[in-house]
């Protein structure tokens, strides 16, 4: 028990590992996002040709994945640890495997596997090729070579490594249920679990996402945020416009969980968000890349 | 010479590995032939991390090639004094040939100046690296990426290249990676790179935990998985496509047995098997009665130190998957199937009602697409139909409606079963009519929207169920009609002579079953003796104009006999007996043509006789157009 990392130590260890590898440790974005990729430290920074190596924790929301606190490994709010490496180092897979070793994961006894999984995020016009990485059959990481972002073919290909921190902790701590993960052990010896910190809110947010989110309000906000983003883009304010695009993306996810968007209408919403993020990408490149 | 060529890469997707192996196997020999290099003993191997080409015998150099080239005509190449003209010199200079080596040759009745060219003979080691690079670049992968400055495209980054011609390194470079004589073993069990040679390579892989032969990996998996299933009194559910996938996912397969809580067996087993296969790549196990057991086989990629720990770990993941499956399932069960109907499938319902206007079929068609809006099908699209059937029963729909919904996509592939009920067949036919009308008809071999496959299934169902459907009464679109008839034609031609199929096609009035019945009747019948006389009847009728008589003015006894015999033939679907009766008038017809002049001078007699022949013709053409028979 003593040799194994707590949830917070796991974060420290990964930060330390990637910091040693030359990554800047940045902080999460304070807008609801469905993936660490949407954080501007990834979305905007991968667009340019310049080197960019960064790592950060990103709290992530996926309304449809809520299970009222009852599923052993599904959450509507969870933590990703995101690493972005640009340009790609000589052997990124080895680096990743070293990071697993550094947090005490035996590669053979966890049957670590790279299983094909091409990744795509239509709202931000991003896609790439890579794997989901399995430990004992459980997906613990998504590993992607970005090819496109903001609708642009990338000239400098980055490698994105996204750890699911809860899944990783379950593996290291050998627990069956997310809520049993030891978050930390206080000096008094008291154990604080993931459940202590998150279980009640998982339950409440599941009710919100599936039952009580006011869909009229969400549709109205979607429209308002969308208009705001357009206005900001006209004023050349890329960062604020991008955050408003993210707010639209989250509202879309909530409406999706509420089954308020007909399948035939989904592409319309997605293309609206994509148009915004694409404009943000164009403006960002205008500022940073004089060759465009 | 021996060649050993290994490209090492980051784990390639299963389908891309298959593509690469197939492409190289199909093309390497031909490519070597084109290069004039003799080769023997070509083998292509693969794992998720490497592609290996081994050739046990290669000629050291290109074989000789002499090509003859014909130039200008003799009288243009030489002047009257026999000296080379400018044209002649120009030709020889172009190929840098000494005039003494040229000669005169007869070609297509002309004398022409000709030369022989000896192609340069190059050493294999000088040219084979370009071929290897070319073939790697040409592999038709589905999805590729770039990752380094040369921007080469490949499904995942290439990390090492080992290339030996005999035991010399054959220098080449792909995507910035240069060839060497080093390779590595299993990623975790023996990761270090080592120098190898022709003699040690396969031994090295074996010792370092790489099973290079996919068929061997399959065998290991199947063998051990069966034993593990047997150890708990169960039977492995052999899923060929899963076995194919799993054997392409690992370099060192290690099947283990795991278990899950039997409470999940309350979930329909289709869902459980789907969860195991699609998400986790696990094999299912049943008891001897075919009921799912609470166990599974997972295939690991390395030999574990602690098998039990990994089995428990895998079952935890499965538990979460099943929890999720049961979450969706129970959510779905809160609604009745008809509450999932978002927009009724109008087009499908219309086709169904045209095929058979019956209230059960109407209901089945109305509900048939409802499961597409259910939670389980959103997670597992391949369970569409199956879930609709399950939810229909839960919603207290009739058993036959549930069954029809469940089997509405049968037959899904060549050789698959057709729906077990007539209702299911009608529903499946309706689905296919929608597909036929909503997509472009395929040309050539491509079938991107499965239109051809859908149509073949359509035809097979009609034939197997002997459905009496006149297609031109159902389908207005001429091209679609022809497309369906074309599929039927192809199906028939696998078993019957083309001439019979063609002779019966137009007379069968777009009714596939009647078409087939006519083909079969003719095929089983020796029509060679009657064919000539029937053709004669046909010729006379189609070449003469005459007034059809209502009352026949018959004179001779033979005419009366024929007329009586003809009136005895009823045009029903007993084609064999019609054929038999027709052939029985053959002798009478011979006599008729021998003794009687059809074109009698008396107009009414002539008309009568032609009418009599046309009566015969009607009976003949009911079976087949004999003019097309061989």
mmCIF file of C-alpha atoms in Angstrom, chain A residues 64 66-68 70-74 88-94 97 107-118 129-131 134 136-138 145 147 153-155 157 170 174-176 210 262-263, chain B residues 10-11 13-15 143-147 151 153 155-157 159 187-189 249-250 279-282 299-306 309-310 313-314 316-317 319-321 323-324 327-328 342-343 379:
data_model
loop_
_atom_site.group_PDB
_atom_site.id
_atom_site.type_symbol
_atom_site.label_atom_id
_atom_site.label_comp_id
_atom_site.label_asym_id
_atom_site.label_seq_id
_atom_site.Cartn_x
_atom_site.Cartn_y
_atom_site.Cartn_z
ATOM 1 C CA UNK A 64 -23.407 11.611 -21.861
ATOM 2 C CA UNK A 66 -22.512 10.249 -16.542
ATOM 3 C CA UNK A 67 -23.793 7.151 -14.751
ATOM 4 C CA UNK A 68 -25.203 8.688 -11.552
ATOM 5 C CA UNK A 70 -22.987 3.920 -10.281
ATOM 6 C CA UNK A 71 -20.614 2.679 -12.993
ATOM 7 C CA UNK A 72 -17.198 1.515 -11.749
ATOM 8 C CA UNK A 73 -15.254 3.412 -14.406
ATOM 9 C CA UNK A 74 -17.449 5.928 -16.166
ATOM 10 C CA UNK A 88 7.831 14.433 -32.374
ATOM 11 C CA UNK A 89 10.820 13.087 -30.430
ATOM 12 C CA UNK A 90 12.846 10.210 -31.878
ATOM 13 C CA UNK A 91 10.931 7.512 -30.106
ATOM 14 C CA UNK A 92 7.697 8.771 -28.594
ATOM 15 C CA UNK A 93 6.299 5.323 -27.771
ATOM 16 C CA UNK A 94 9.386 4.532 -25.684
ATOM 17 C CA UNK A 97 6.359 3.619 -21.812
ATOM 18 C CA UNK A 107 4.626 -3.238 -18.652
ATOM 19 C CA UNK A 108 4.398 -7.027 -18.914
ATOM 20 C CA UNK A 109 2.238 -7.646 -15.894
ATOM 21 C CA UNK A 110 -0.222 -5.068 -17.091
ATOM 22 C CA UNK A 111 -0.239 -6.427 -20.648
ATOM 23 C CA UNK A 112 0.367 -2.979 -22.102
ATOM 24 C CA UNK A 113 -0.920 -2.866 -25.671
ATOM 25 C CA UNK A 114 -1.151 -0.321 -28.464
ATOM 26 C CA UNK A 115 -4.559 -0.886 -30.041
ATOM 27 C CA UNK A 116 -5.440 1.028 -33.214
ATOM 28 C CA UNK A 117 -7.770 3.922 -32.604
ATOM 29 C CA UNK A 118 -7.850 6.827 -34.967
ATOM 30 C CA UNK A 129 -3.843 8.453 -36.224
ATOM 31 C CA UNK A 130 -2.783 6.485 -33.217
ATOM 32 C CA UNK A 131 -3.858 4.076 -30.550
ATOM 33 C CA UNK A 134 -4.578 -0.848 -22.919
ATOM 34 C CA UNK A 136 -5.046 -5.333 -18.685
ATOM 35 C CA UNK A 137 -7.658 -4.646 -21.323
ATOM 36 C CA UNK A 138 -8.490 -1.197 -19.947
ATOM 37 C CA UNK A 145 -0.200 11.758 -34.148
ATOM 38 C CA UNK A 147 -2.574 15.298 -38.823
ATOM 39 C CA UNK A 153 -3.222 19.946 -42.531
ATOM 40 C CA UNK A 154 -0.434 20.399 -39.996
ATOM 41 C CA UNK A 155 3.020 21.014 -41.384
ATOM 42 C CA UNK A 157 3.171 16.923 -36.804
ATOM 43 C CA UNK A 170 -7.240 2.179 -10.758
ATOM 44 C CA UNK A 174 -5.481 -2.142 -8.092
ATOM 45 C CA UNK A 175 -8.987 -1.015 -7.180
ATOM 46 C CA UNK A 176 -12.208 -2.149 -8.847
ATOM 47 C CA UNK A 210 -29.912 13.712 -18.453
ATOM 48 C CA UNK A 262 -32.284 15.221 -33.547
ATOM 49 C CA UNK A 263 -29.696 13.047 -35.282
ATOM 50 C CA UNK B 10 4.898 1.314 -34.458
ATOM 51 C CA UNK B 11 1.864 -0.984 -34.123
ATOM 52 C CA UNK B 13 -3.809 -1.432 -37.601
ATOM 53 C CA UNK B 14 -4.935 -4.967 -38.351
ATOM 54 C CA UNK B 15 -6.482 -4.208 -41.733
ATOM 55 C CA UNK B 143 -5.361 5.537 -44.046
ATOM 56 C CA UNK B 144 -1.889 6.965 -43.836
ATOM 57 C CA UNK B 145 -0.061 9.715 -41.968
ATOM 58 C CA UNK B 146 3.180 11.593 -42.196
ATOM 59 C CA UNK B 147 5.481 12.205 -39.262
ATOM 60 C CA UNK B 151 6.600 13.434 -45.628
ATOM 61 C CA UNK B 153 3.002 8.376 -45.940
ATOM 62 C CA UNK B 155 -0.156 4.046 -41.507
ATOM 63 C CA UNK B 156 2.200 4.566 -38.521
ATOM 64 C CA UNK B 157 5.813 5.721 -38.148
ATOM 65 C CA UNK B 159 11.212 2.855 -36.831
ATOM 66 C CA UNK B 187 8.663 -5.062 -27.313
ATOM 67 C CA UNK B 188 8.703 -5.869 -23.610
ATOM 68 C CA UNK B 189 10.131 -9.363 -23.292
ATOM 69 C CA UNK B 249 -2.693 -7.669 -32.782
ATOM 70 C CA UNK B 250 0.119 -9.480 -30.991
ATOM 71 C CA UNK B 279 -14.615 -3.576 -27.258
ATOM 72 C CA UNK B 280 -12.348 -6.094 -25.638
ATOM 73 C CA UNK B 281 -11.571 -8.638 -28.377
ATOM 74 C CA UNK B 282 -12.498 -11.466 -26.011
ATOM 75 C CA UNK B 299 -5.466 -12.990 -25.698
ATOM 76 C CA UNK B 300 -2.529 -11.183 -24.108
ATOM 77 C CA UNK B 301 0.404 -9.845 -26.070
ATOM 78 C CA UNK B 302 3.129 -11.156 -23.793
ATOM 79 C CA UNK B 303 3.661 -13.958 -21.339
ATOM 80 C CA UNK B 304 2.647 -12.612 -17.948
ATOM 81 C CA UNK B 305 4.334 -13.334 -14.655
ATOM 82 C CA UNK B 306 1.029 -13.294 -12.882
ATOM 83 C CA UNK B 309 -3.843 -10.854 -11.720
ATOM 84 C CA UNK B 310 -4.267 -9.998 -15.385
ATOM 85 C CA UNK B 313 -7.849 -6.980 -14.297
ATOM 86 C CA UNK B 314 -9.505 -7.892 -17.589
ATOM 87 C CA UNK B 316 -12.880 -5.652 -14.101
ATOM 88 C CA UNK B 317 -12.905 -3.919 -17.447
ATOM 89 C CA UNK B 319 -17.635 -5.656 -15.650
ATOM 90 C CA UNK B 320 -17.604 -1.934 -16.450
ATOM 91 C CA UNK B 321 -18.549 -2.702 -20.044
ATOM 92 C CA UNK B 323 -22.554 -2.326 -16.444
ATOM 93 C CA UNK B 324 -22.665 0.064 -19.328
ATOM 94 C CA UNK B 327 -27.409 0.659 -18.295
ATOM 95 C CA UNK B 328 -28.340 1.194 -21.928
ATOM 96 C CA UNK B 342 -38.939 9.034 -34.543
ATOM 97 C CA UNK B 343 -39.961 9.370 -38.128
ATOM 98 C CA UNK B 379 -23.319 1.762 -28.953
#
